[in-house]
GROMACS .gro file of C-alpha atoms in nm:
model
  452
    1UNK     CA    1  -1.009  -2.690  -2.699
    2UNK     CA    2  -0.821  -2.359  -2.684
    3UNK     CA    3  -0.944  -2.299  -2.326
    4UNK     CA    4  -0.819  -2.643  -2.219
    5UNK     CA    5  -0.480  -2.578  -2.380
    6UNK     CA    6  -0.447  -2.241  -2.207
    7UNK     CA    7  -0.544  -2.396  -1.873
    8UNK     CA    8  -0.280  -2.668  -1.911
    9UNK     CA    9  -0.001  -2.428  -2.012
   10UNK     CA   10  -0.052  -2.175  -1.731
   11UNK     CA   11   0.171  -2.356  -1.477
   12UNK     CA   12   0.448  -2.376  -1.739
   13UNK     CA   13   0.442  -2.005  -1.822
   14UNK     CA   14   0.404  -1.903  -1.455
   15UNK     CA   15   0.707  -2.118  -1.366
   16UNK     CA   16   0.911  -1.975  -1.655
   17UNK     CA   17   0.821  -1.623  -1.541
   18UNK     CA   18   0.943  -1.691  -1.187
   19UNK     CA   19   1.258  -1.866  -1.310
   20UNK     CA   20   1.340  -1.576  -1.540
   21UNK     CA   21   1.286  -1.329  -1.254
   22UNK     CA   22   1.531  -1.521  -1.035
   23UNK     CA   23   1.793  -1.542  -1.308
   24UNK     CA   24   1.756  -1.178  -1.407
   25UNK     CA   25   1.786  -1.065  -1.043
   26UNK     CA   26   2.106  -1.265  -0.998
   27UNK     CA   27   2.265  -1.186  -1.337
   28UNK     CA   28   2.123  -0.840  -1.408
   29UNK     CA   29   2.100  -0.897  -1.783
   30UNK     CA   30   1.894  -0.655  -1.997
   31UNK     CA   31   1.788  -0.926  -2.242
   32UNK     CA   32   1.663  -1.139  -1.951
   33UNK     CA   33   1.460  -0.839  -1.836
   34UNK     CA   34   1.301  -0.821  -2.181
   35UNK     CA   35   1.228  -1.196  -2.168
   36UNK     CA   36   1.077  -1.151  -1.821
   37UNK     CA   37   0.852  -0.871  -1.944
   38UNK     CA   38   0.747  -1.071  -2.251
   39UNK     CA   39   0.657  -1.370  -2.033
   40UNK     CA   40   0.461  -1.136  -1.805
   41UNK     CA   41   0.255  -1.022  -2.105
   42UNK     CA   42   0.185  -1.385  -2.201
   43UNK     CA   43   0.091  -1.478  -1.841
   44UNK     CA   44  -0.142  -1.180  -1.816
   45UNK     CA   45  -0.308  -1.269  -2.148
   46UNK     CA   46  -0.374  -1.633  -2.057
   47UNK     CA   47  -0.497  -1.543  -1.707
   48UNK     CA   48  -0.740  -1.260  -1.774
   49UNK     CA   49  -1.029  -1.478  -1.899
   50UNK     CA   50  -1.045  -1.699  -1.589
   51UNK     CA   51  -0.973  -1.436  -1.323
   52UNK     CA   52  -1.248  -1.322  -1.088
   53UNK     CA   53  -1.476  -1.056  -1.229
   54UNK     CA   54  -1.347  -0.784  -0.999
   55UNK     CA   55  -0.984  -0.854  -1.096
   56UNK     CA   56  -1.080  -0.859  -1.464
   57UNK     CA   57  -1.238  -0.515  -1.435
   58UNK     CA   58  -0.953  -0.367  -1.228
   59UNK     CA   59  -0.690  -0.524  -1.455
   60UNK     CA   60  -0.861  -0.399  -1.771
   61UNK     CA   61  -0.881  -0.045  -1.632
   62UNK     CA   62  -0.514  -0.046  -1.528
   63UNK     CA   63  -0.409  -0.180  -1.870
   64UNK     CA   64  -0.619   0.074  -2.060
   65UNK     CA   65  -0.487   0.360  -1.847
   66UNK     CA   66  -0.130   0.233  -1.889
   67UNK     CA   67  -0.162   0.217  -2.267
   68UNK     CA   68  -0.308   0.569  -2.268
   69UNK     CA   69  -0.008   0.691  -2.068
   70UNK     CA   70   0.229   0.522  -2.313
   71UNK     CA   71   0.062   0.701  -2.604
   72UNK     CA   72   0.057   1.031  -2.415
   73UNK     CA   73   0.423   0.997  -2.319
   74UNK     CA   74   0.511   0.886  -2.675
   75UNK     CA   75   0.677   0.568  -2.551
   76UNK     CA   76   0.772   0.319  -2.824
   77UNK     CA   77   0.604  -0.022  -2.823
   78UNK     CA   78   0.947  -0.178  -2.767
   79UNK     CA   79   0.931  -0.041  -2.409
   80UNK     CA   80   0.622  -0.249  -2.328
   81UNK     CA   81   0.806  -0.558  -2.192
   82UNK     CA   82   1.022  -0.339  -1.967
   83UNK     CA   83   0.709  -0.174  -1.822
   84UNK     CA   84   0.564  -0.514  -1.726
   85UNK     CA   85   0.833  -0.628  -1.482
   86UNK     CA   86   0.788  -0.406  -1.176
   87UNK     CA   87   0.556  -0.642  -0.985
   88UNK     CA   88   0.689  -0.980  -1.100
   89UNK     CA   89   0.861  -1.008  -0.762
   90UNK     CA   90   0.523  -1.018  -0.587
   91UNK     CA   91   0.405  -1.295  -0.819
   92UNK     CA   92   0.726  -1.489  -0.750
   93UNK     CA   93   0.677  -1.456  -0.374
   94UNK     CA   94   0.322  -1.592  -0.398
   95UNK     CA   95   0.450  -1.873  -0.623
   96UNK     CA   96   0.693  -1.989  -0.353
   97UNK     CA   97   0.454  -1.977  -0.057
   98UNK     CA   98   0.294  -2.323  -0.108
   99UNK     CA   99   0.631  -2.490  -0.043
  100UNK     CA  100   0.652  -2.366   0.318
  101UNK     CA  101   0.280  -2.434   0.354
  102UNK     CA  102   0.332  -2.802   0.267
  103UNK     CA  103   0.621  -2.845   0.511
  104UNK     CA  104   0.406  -2.710   0.793
  105UNK     CA  105   0.132  -2.955   0.700
  106UNK     CA  106   0.348  -3.266   0.660
  107UNK     CA  107   0.527  -3.177   0.982
  108UNK     CA  108   0.191  -3.177   1.160
  109UNK     CA  109   0.244  -2.827   1.299
  110UNK     CA  110  -0.107  -2.721   1.196
  111UNK     CA  111  -0.267  -3.013   1.381
  112UNK     CA  112  -0.035  -2.971   1.677
  113UNK     CA  113  -0.108  -2.603   1.730
  114UNK     CA  114  -0.482  -2.672   1.713
  115UNK     CA  115  -0.443  -2.903   2.015
  116UNK     CA  116  -0.406  -2.595   2.234
  117UNK     CA  117  -0.778  -2.542   2.173
  118UNK     CA  118  -0.864  -2.889   2.308
  119UNK     CA  119  -0.743  -2.798   2.657
  120UNK     CA  120  -1.046  -2.720   2.869
  121UNK     CA  121  -1.066  -2.366   3.003
  122UNK     CA  122  -1.243  -2.242   3.313
  123UNK     CA  123  -1.429  -1.990   3.100
  124UNK     CA  124  -1.467  -1.881   2.738
  125UNK     CA  125  -1.248  -1.573   2.796
  126UNK     CA  126  -0.943  -1.796   2.839
  127UNK     CA  127  -1.043  -2.004   2.536
  128UNK     CA  128  -1.081  -1.684   2.331
  129UNK     CA  129  -0.722  -1.576   2.399
  130UNK     CA  130  -0.592  -1.923   2.304
  131UNK     CA  131  -0.805  -1.922   1.989
  132UNK     CA  132  -0.669  -1.581   1.895
  133UNK     CA  133  -0.311  -1.707   1.947
  134UNK     CA  134  -0.362  -2.028   1.747
  135UNK     CA  135  -0.524  -1.839   1.459
  136UNK     CA  136  -0.237  -1.587   1.477
  137UNK     CA  137   0.032  -1.855   1.440
  138UNK     CA  138  -0.139  -2.076   1.183
  139UNK     CA  139  -0.234  -1.785   0.958
  140UNK     CA  140   0.133  -1.691   0.912
  141UNK     CA  141   0.185  -1.943   0.633
  142UNK     CA  142  -0.136  -2.140   0.597
  143UNK     CA  143  -0.342  -1.828   0.518
  144UNK     CA  144  -0.699  -1.925   0.422
  145UNK     CA  145  -0.633  -2.292   0.507
  146UNK     CA  146  -0.606  -2.194   0.875
  147UNK     CA  147  -0.970  -2.080   0.887
  148UNK     CA  148  -1.149  -2.416   0.841
  149UNK     CA  149  -0.890  -2.591   1.059
  150UNK     CA  150  -0.944  -2.368   1.363
  151UNK     CA  151  -1.318  -2.348   1.294
  152UNK     CA  152  -1.349  -2.728   1.305
  153UNK     CA  153  -1.187  -2.748   1.648
  154UNK     CA  154  -1.377  -2.453   1.796
  155UNK     CA  155  -1.711  -2.571   1.657
  156UNK     CA  156  -1.670  -2.901   1.840
  157UNK     CA  157  -1.546  -2.726   2.155
  158UNK     CA  158  -1.843  -2.487   2.161
  159UNK     CA  159  -2.115  -2.732   2.060
  160UNK     CA  160  -2.283  -2.700   2.402
  161UNK     CA  161  -2.302  -2.321   2.377
  162UNK     CA  162  -2.586  -2.120   2.223
  163UNK     CA  163  -2.542  -2.111   1.842
  164UNK     CA  164  -2.536  -1.733   1.804
  165UNK     CA  165  -2.278  -1.698   2.081
  166UNK     CA  166  -2.060  -1.972   1.932
  167UNK     CA  167  -2.071  -1.816   1.583
  168UNK     CA  168  -1.976  -1.472   1.707
  169UNK     CA  169  -1.696  -1.617   1.920
  170UNK     CA  170  -1.551  -1.814   1.628
  171UNK     CA  171  -1.580  -1.536   1.369
  172UNK     CA  172  -1.415  -1.276   1.590
  173UNK     CA  173  -1.134  -1.490   1.736
  174UNK     CA  174  -1.024  -1.653   1.409
  175UNK     CA  175  -1.053  -1.354   1.175
  176UNK     CA  176  -0.897  -1.109   1.417
  177UNK     CA  177  -0.599  -1.340   1.469
  178UNK     CA  178  -0.565  -1.364   1.091
  179UNK     CA  179  -0.560  -0.986   1.051
  180UNK     CA  180  -0.336  -0.908   1.347
  181UNK     CA  181  -0.049  -1.136   1.238
  182UNK     CA  182  -0.070  -1.006   0.880
  183UNK     CA  183   0.051  -0.666   1.007
  184UNK     CA  184   0.410  -0.787   1.003
  185UNK     CA  185   0.396  -1.118   0.814
  186UNK     CA  186   0.698  -1.149   0.581
  187UNK     CA  187   0.477  -1.315   0.318
  188UNK     CA  188   0.163  -1.099   0.334
  189UNK     CA  189   0.084  -0.950  -0.013
  190UNK     CA  190  -0.056  -0.627   0.135
  191UNK     CA  191   0.264  -0.568   0.334
  192UNK     CA  192   0.482  -0.647   0.033
  193UNK     CA  193   0.274  -0.416  -0.189
  194UNK     CA  194   0.298  -0.130   0.062
  195UNK     CA  195   0.676  -0.174   0.075
  196UNK     CA  196   0.698  -0.163  -0.306
  197UNK     CA  197   0.471   0.144  -0.326
  198UNK     CA  198   0.652   0.348  -0.060
  199UNK     CA  199   1.003   0.225  -0.136
  200UNK     CA  200   1.091   0.171   0.230
  201UNK     CA  201   1.286  -0.121   0.370
  202UNK     CA  202   1.084  -0.405   0.522
  203UNK     CA  203   1.335  -0.427   0.808
  204UNK     CA  204   1.275  -0.061   0.897
  205UNK     CA  205   0.901  -0.130   0.893
  206UNK     CA  206   0.916  -0.459   1.085
  207UNK     CA  207   0.980  -0.331   1.442
  208UNK     CA  208   0.687  -0.088   1.422
  209UNK     CA  209   0.446  -0.336   1.267
  210UNK     CA  210   0.553  -0.612   1.504
  211UNK     CA  211   0.499  -0.379   1.800
  212UNK     CA  212   0.161  -0.275   1.665
  213UNK     CA  213   0.073  -0.641   1.613
  214UNK     CA  214   0.155  -0.719   1.976
  215UNK     CA  215  -0.050  -0.419   2.089
  216UNK     CA  216  -0.351  -0.529   1.883
  217UNK     CA  217  -0.316  -0.886   2.008
  218UNK     CA  218  -0.334  -0.756   2.364
  219UNK     CA  219  -0.635  -0.544   2.267
  220UNK     CA  220  -0.796  -0.848   2.106
  221UNK     CA  221  -0.731  -1.056   2.417
  222UNK     CA  222  -0.881  -0.788   2.642
  223UNK     CA  223  -1.179  -0.768   2.405
  224UNK     CA  224  -1.226  -1.141   2.459
  225UNK     CA  225  -1.259  -1.090   2.835
  226UNK     CA  226  -1.626  -1.017   2.770
  227UNK     CA  227  -1.662  -1.397   2.748
  228UNK     CA  228  -1.496  -1.467   3.084
  229UNK     CA  229  -1.829  -1.491   3.269
  230UNK     CA  230  -1.943  -1.774   3.042
  231UNK     CA  231  -1.845  -2.119   3.169
  232UNK     CA  232  -1.657  -2.351   2.934
  233UNK     CA  233  -1.888  -2.650   2.906
  234UNK     CA  234  -1.681  -2.852   2.659
  235UNK     CA  235  -1.652  -3.226   2.719
  236UNK     CA  236  -1.282  -3.289   2.651
  237UNK     CA  237  -1.184  -3.648   2.580
  238UNK     CA  238  -0.912  -3.776   2.814
  239UNK     CA  239  -0.755  -3.963   2.522
  240UNK     CA  240  -0.688  -3.641   2.329
  241UNK     CA  241  -0.319  -3.570   2.278
  242UNK     CA  242  -0.183  -3.285   2.486
  243UNK     CA  243  -0.006  -2.998   2.308
  244UNK     CA  244   0.372  -2.991   2.328
  245UNK     CA  245   0.567  -2.680   2.414
  246UNK     CA  246   0.868  -2.830   2.235
  247UNK     CA  247   0.693  -2.849   1.898
  248UNK     CA  248   0.540  -2.503   1.944
  249UNK     CA  249   0.882  -2.353   2.017
  250UNK     CA  250   1.028  -2.543   1.718
  251UNK     CA  251   0.769  -2.382   1.491
  252UNK     CA  252   0.848  -2.034   1.625
  253UNK     CA  253   1.223  -2.097   1.593
  254UNK     CA  254   1.179  -2.204   1.229
  255UNK     CA  255   0.989  -1.882   1.159
  256UNK     CA  256   1.263  -1.672   1.322
  257UNK     CA  257   1.530  -1.862   1.129
  258UNK     CA  258   1.348  -1.805   0.799
  259UNK     CA  259   1.329  -1.429   0.855
  260UNK     CA  260   1.694  -1.419   0.965
  261UNK     CA  261   1.812  -1.607   0.656
  262UNK     CA  262   1.614  -1.374   0.429
  263UNK     CA  263   1.767  -1.073   0.603
  264UNK     CA  264   2.121  -1.213   0.567
  265UNK     CA  265   2.064  -1.286   0.197
  266UNK     CA  266   1.922  -0.937   0.151
  267UNK     CA  267   2.236  -0.786   0.304
  268UNK     CA  268   2.475  -1.014   0.111
  269UNK     CA  269   2.322  -0.965  -0.236
  270UNK     CA  270   2.177  -0.614  -0.181
  271UNK     CA  271   1.825  -0.727  -0.265
  272UNK     CA  272   1.490  -0.615  -0.134
  273UNK     CA  273   1.371  -0.819   0.164
  274UNK     CA  274   1.080  -0.975  -0.025
  275UNK     CA  275   1.304  -1.073  -0.315
  276UNK     CA  276   1.538  -1.238  -0.065
  277UNK     CA  277   1.240  -1.414   0.096
  278UNK     CA  278   1.138  -1.542  -0.249
  279UNK     CA  279   1.484  -1.694  -0.293
  280UNK     CA  280   1.492  -1.849   0.056
  281UNK     CA  281   1.148  -2.013   0.075
  282UNK     CA  282   1.211  -2.315  -0.150
  283UNK     CA  283   1.555  -2.424  -0.018
  284UNK     CA  284   1.442  -2.357   0.339
  285UNK     CA  285   1.136  -2.576   0.286
  286UNK     CA  286   1.344  -2.858   0.140
  287UNK     CA  287   1.596  -2.850   0.426
  288UNK     CA  288   1.313  -2.842   0.680
  289UNK     CA  289   1.149  -3.143   0.514
  290UNK     CA  290   1.483  -3.329   0.522
  291UNK     CA  291   1.527  -3.242   0.892
  292UNK     CA  292   1.180  -3.387   0.956
  293UNK     CA  293   1.276  -3.698   0.753
  294UNK     CA  294   0.973  -3.641   0.533
  295UNK     CA  295   1.126  -3.525   0.206
  296UNK     CA  296   0.940  -3.796   0.014
  297UNK     CA  297   0.605  -3.682   0.153
  298UNK     CA  298   0.698  -3.322   0.078
  299UNK     CA  299   0.776  -3.399  -0.287
  300UNK     CA  300   0.458  -3.608  -0.319
  301UNK     CA  301   0.247  -3.326  -0.171
  302UNK     CA  302   0.397  -3.072  -0.413
  303UNK     CA  303   0.328  -3.304  -0.707
  304UNK     CA  304  -0.029  -3.360  -0.592
  305UNK     CA  305  -0.125  -3.004  -0.501
  306UNK     CA  306   0.142  -2.786  -0.666
  307UNK     CA  307  -0.033  -2.745  -0.999
  308UNK     CA  308  -0.358  -2.641  -0.833
  309UNK     CA  309  -0.179  -2.380  -0.622
  310UNK     CA  310   0.005  -2.236  -0.923
  311UNK     CA  311  -0.313  -2.207  -1.130
  312UNK     CA  312  -0.478  -2.029  -0.836
  313UNK     CA  313  -0.229  -1.743  -0.880
  314UNK     CA  314  -0.419  -1.616  -1.185
  315UNK     CA  315  -0.641  -1.374  -0.990
  316UNK     CA  316  -0.362  -1.183  -0.816
  317UNK     CA  317  -0.136  -1.218  -1.120
  318UNK     CA  318  -0.385  -1.018  -1.327
  319UNK     CA  319  -0.404  -0.748  -1.059
  320UNK     CA  320  -0.032  -0.721  -0.982
  321UNK     CA  321   0.093  -0.725  -1.342
  322UNK     CA  322  -0.167  -0.479  -1.471
  323UNK     CA  323  -0.117  -0.247  -1.175
  324UNK     CA  324   0.262  -0.266  -1.213
  325UNK     CA  325   0.233  -0.183  -1.583
  326UNK     CA  326   0.012   0.118  -1.509
  327UNK     CA  327   0.248   0.251  -1.240
  328UNK     CA  328   0.552   0.214  -1.469
  329UNK     CA  329   0.375   0.379  -1.764
  330UNK     CA  330   0.230   0.669  -1.567
  331UNK     CA  331   0.571   0.753  -1.417
  332UNK     CA  332   0.699   0.815  -1.771
  333UNK     CA  333   0.402   1.024  -1.882
  334UNK     CA  334   0.302   1.391  -1.821
  335UNK     CA  335   0.014   1.274  -1.599
  336UNK     CA  336   0.242   1.225  -1.300
  337UNK     CA  337   0.361   1.584  -1.313
  338UNK     CA  338   0.006   1.718  -1.362
  339UNK     CA  339  -0.121   1.561  -1.041
  340UNK     CA  340   0.200   1.617  -0.846
  341UNK     CA  341   0.123   1.972  -0.736
  342UNK     CA  342  -0.236   1.913  -0.632
  343UNK     CA  343  -0.152   1.596  -0.440
  344UNK     CA  344   0.143   1.756  -0.264
  345UNK     CA  345  -0.085   2.032  -0.137
  346UNK     CA  346  -0.268   1.769   0.070
  347UNK     CA  347   0.052   1.706   0.264
  348UNK     CA  348  -0.003   2.039   0.443
  349UNK     CA  349  -0.279   1.858   0.638
  350UNK     CA  350  -0.110   1.524   0.715
  351UNK     CA  351  -0.361   1.419   0.981
  352UNK     CA  352  -0.648   1.473   0.734
  353UNK     CA  353  -0.464   1.273   0.467
  354UNK     CA  354  -0.410   0.979   0.702
  355UNK     CA  355  -0.776   0.982   0.807
  356UNK     CA  356  -0.891   0.993   0.442
  357UNK     CA  357  -0.666   0.696   0.357
  358UNK     CA  358  -0.809   0.503   0.652
  359UNK     CA  359  -1.172   0.579   0.568
  360UNK     CA  360  -1.133   0.488   0.200
  361UNK     CA  361  -0.943   0.165   0.275
  362UNK     CA  362  -1.190   0.084   0.554
  363UNK     CA  363  -1.514   0.142   0.362
  364UNK     CA  364  -1.445   0.032   0.004
  365UNK     CA  365  -1.371  -0.336   0.091
  366UNK     CA  366  -1.708  -0.348   0.269
  367UNK     CA  367  -1.860  -0.241  -0.063
  368UNK     CA  368  -1.678  -0.520  -0.246
  369UNK     CA  369  -1.356  -0.353  -0.369
  370UNK     CA  370  -1.050  -0.568  -0.302
  371UNK     CA  371  -0.803  -0.398  -0.063
  372UNK     CA  372  -0.515  -0.461  -0.303
  373UNK     CA  373  -0.702  -0.265  -0.570
  374UNK     CA  374  -0.756   0.020  -0.323
  375UNK     CA  375  -0.391   0.015  -0.221
  376UNK     CA  376  -0.287   0.012  -0.587
  377UNK     CA  377  -0.482   0.329  -0.663
  378UNK     CA  378  -0.337   0.501  -0.357
  379UNK     CA  379   0.007   0.382  -0.470
  380UNK     CA  380  -0.019   0.611  -0.770
  381UNK     CA  381  -0.188   0.905  -0.598
  382UNK     CA  382   0.052   0.915  -0.303
  383UNK     CA  383   0.380   0.907  -0.497
  384UNK     CA  384   0.424   1.288  -0.491
  385UNK     CA  385   0.351   1.290  -0.116
  386UNK     CA  386   0.626   1.039  -0.036
  387UNK     CA  387   0.899   1.298  -0.101
  388UNK     CA  388   0.746   1.526   0.164
  389UNK     CA  389   0.589   1.299   0.427
  390UNK     CA  390   0.755   1.009   0.606
  391UNK     CA  391   0.698   0.704   0.378
  392UNK     CA  392   0.704   0.482   0.688
  393UNK     CA  393   0.388   0.655   0.811
  394UNK     CA  394   0.221   0.614   0.473
  395UNK     CA  395   0.311   0.243   0.461
  396UNK     CA  396   0.177   0.185   0.813
  397UNK     CA  397  -0.157   0.354   0.753
  398UNK     CA  398  -0.201   0.173   0.420
  399UNK     CA  399  -0.132  -0.167   0.577
  400UNK     CA  400  -0.344  -0.122   0.889
  401UNK     CA  401  -0.634   0.035   0.702
  402UNK     CA  402  -0.644  -0.227   0.426
  403UNK     CA  403  -0.601  -0.517   0.668
  404UNK     CA  404  -0.925  -0.421   0.843
  405UNK     CA  405  -1.094  -0.596   0.552
  406UNK     CA  406  -0.943  -0.929   0.658
  407UNK     CA  407  -1.189  -0.952   0.947
  408UNK     CA  408  -1.472  -0.715   0.854
  409UNK     CA  409  -1.463  -0.666   0.474
  410UNK     CA  410  -1.803  -0.808   0.377
  411UNK     CA  411  -1.686  -0.943   0.041
  412UNK     CA  412  -1.327  -1.019   0.141
  413UNK     CA  413  -1.214  -1.380   0.091
  414UNK     CA  414  -1.162  -1.446   0.462
  415UNK     CA  415  -1.505  -1.317   0.561
  416UNK     CA  416  -1.667  -1.505   0.272
  417UNK     CA  417  -1.501  -1.831   0.378
  418UNK     CA  418  -1.604  -1.780   0.740
  419UNK     CA  419  -1.958  -1.695   0.631
  420UNK     CA  420  -1.978  -2.028   0.450
  421UNK     CA  421  -1.834  -2.222   0.744
  422UNK     CA  422  -2.074  -2.064   0.995
  423UNK     CA  423  -2.367  -2.038   0.750
  424UNK     CA  424  -2.438  -1.680   0.849
  425UNK     CA  425  -2.477  -1.362   0.644
  426UNK     CA  426  -2.133  -1.198   0.581
  427UNK     CA  427  -2.278  -0.861   0.683
  428UNK     CA  428  -2.334  -1.009   1.028
  429UNK     CA  429  -1.964  -1.095   1.053
  430UNK     CA  430  -1.885  -0.740   0.945
  431UNK     CA  431  -2.109  -0.606   1.222
  432UNK     CA  432  -1.948  -0.833   1.482
  433UNK     CA  433  -1.599  -0.708   1.395
  434UNK     CA  434  -1.681  -0.346   1.311
  435UNK     CA  435  -1.584  -0.208   1.652
  436UNK     CA  436  -1.251  -0.390   1.653
  437UNK     CA  437  -1.192  -0.274   1.296
  438UNK     CA  438  -1.231   0.090   1.400
  439UNK     CA  439  -0.990   0.033   1.691
  440UNK     CA  440  -0.746  -0.151   1.464
  441UNK     CA  441  -0.741   0.111   1.189
  442UNK     CA  442  -0.765   0.406   1.428
  443UNK     CA  443  -0.459   0.284   1.618
  444UNK     CA  444  -0.271   0.256   1.289
  445UNK     CA  445  -0.363   0.615   1.200
  446UNK     CA  446  -0.251   0.738   1.543
  447UNK     CA  447   0.087   0.560   1.531
  448UNK     CA  448   0.139   0.676   1.171
  449UNK     CA  449   0.072   1.036   1.272
  450UNK     CA  450   0.318   1.014   1.562
  451UNK     CA  451   0.588   0.892   1.321
  452UNK     CA  452   0.549   1.185   1.078
   0.00000   0.00000   0.00000
C-alpha cells in the first residue's frame, strides 16, 4: 500500500522539484531555495528504495559521508536543504529531455535517418561509415532508444553475412557512434557533470569537444575500412523509401537552432548553459511540434509515455542529489583543507595525473562501477587541482575517459542493451571495442595535456 502510494506520487514531487528550480533560478528567492532543497530531500527519500542496487550503494555512501562532514564542520541541521540543491539542475535537464525525444519521434526523423542504412553499398566499409553516422545523429536525443532502432535495420541488412561478423559490425558501429557524439552533446549527463565539477563554461568546452568528436568520427570511419573487402550482399527492396537530404538537413538545422537559442538565453539571463538548455527544451519542442502540425500527437505521446519517463529518473536522481549533497557538505568541512595539500602535490606531474584519471575511468566501468559515480569521486578529489591546472584539460580528460564506457564498459547500460539485442556475452562486446576505447581515451589524454 505504502509502496504503491510512493510510486504514484513520484512524478508529482519530481515535477514540483523541477518547477521550483525554474522559479528559484528566475526569481532568486532564498525561501524558494529552501523549498527546492526540502523537495530534493523528499524526492531522494522516495526514490532510494527502487533505485538500482549500485546507485543505492553509491547514494548511501555519499549521504553518510555528507552527514559526517556536516557534523565535523558543525553545520546546523537548518543548512541541510541548502546543501541539497547543487545538482537539481542536472535532474531538471534530464526531466526535460523526453519532450525533444517525442518531437523527433512524431516527426519521423528517427525512421527517416535509418533509411540511409537501406541504401545498398558496394561493400561493408561504406555501410559501416553510414551506420556510424546514423547512430551518431540519432543518439543525440534518442539516447538508448537509438540502439534497438539502428540494430533492427542493420540486422536485416546483414542477414546474409556470417553471424559473428554481423554482430561485431553492429556492436562497434552503433556503440561507437553513441559514444563519439556524446563528447559534445548539449544534453549528455557526463558532459554536464564535468562542467559542474570543473566550473568551466560549456561554450568554452564545445569547440574542443566538437573537434575531438569529428576527429574520432574520422578515426571510427577509417577503422571501419577493415570491412571494405567484404561485399554487401543485402537484398534491398525497390519499394523502400529513399532518404531525403531535405529532412536530414532540417534535423541538423533544428539541432543548431536549439543550441543557439540556449546560448542566447544563457547570455541574456546570465545562466549556465545547461540551465538555459533546461529552460529552452520544452518551449522549443512545443514550437517544433506546431511547425510539424502534430501538436495533438505530441501532447498525446507525452500523456502516454511522460509518466514512465519521469519515474525512470529515480536512478540518476539518487546519484546526483546524494553526490551534490556530499560535495556541498565537504566544501564546508575541514576535510577539504586536509586533502588540499596532498592533492595539489600531484599537479607537479600533470601528465601522470591525466593518465591516472584515464586508467581509473577506463577500468572501473568494466568492473561494474557507473562512470557517473567515478566522475563524482574525482569531482571531489580534483577540486584543489583546479586552481593550479587548466580546468578545461581536466574536464576533457574526465569526459573522454568516462565515455569509453559507453561502448566498452561491460556493465554499462548501452553495452548491456546491445548484449541483449545481439544475444552475445557483454565481455565480447568489450573485447571488440577495447582497441577503439584505448584510442578514444588516449587521444583525450593527449589533447588535454596539450591544453595545460
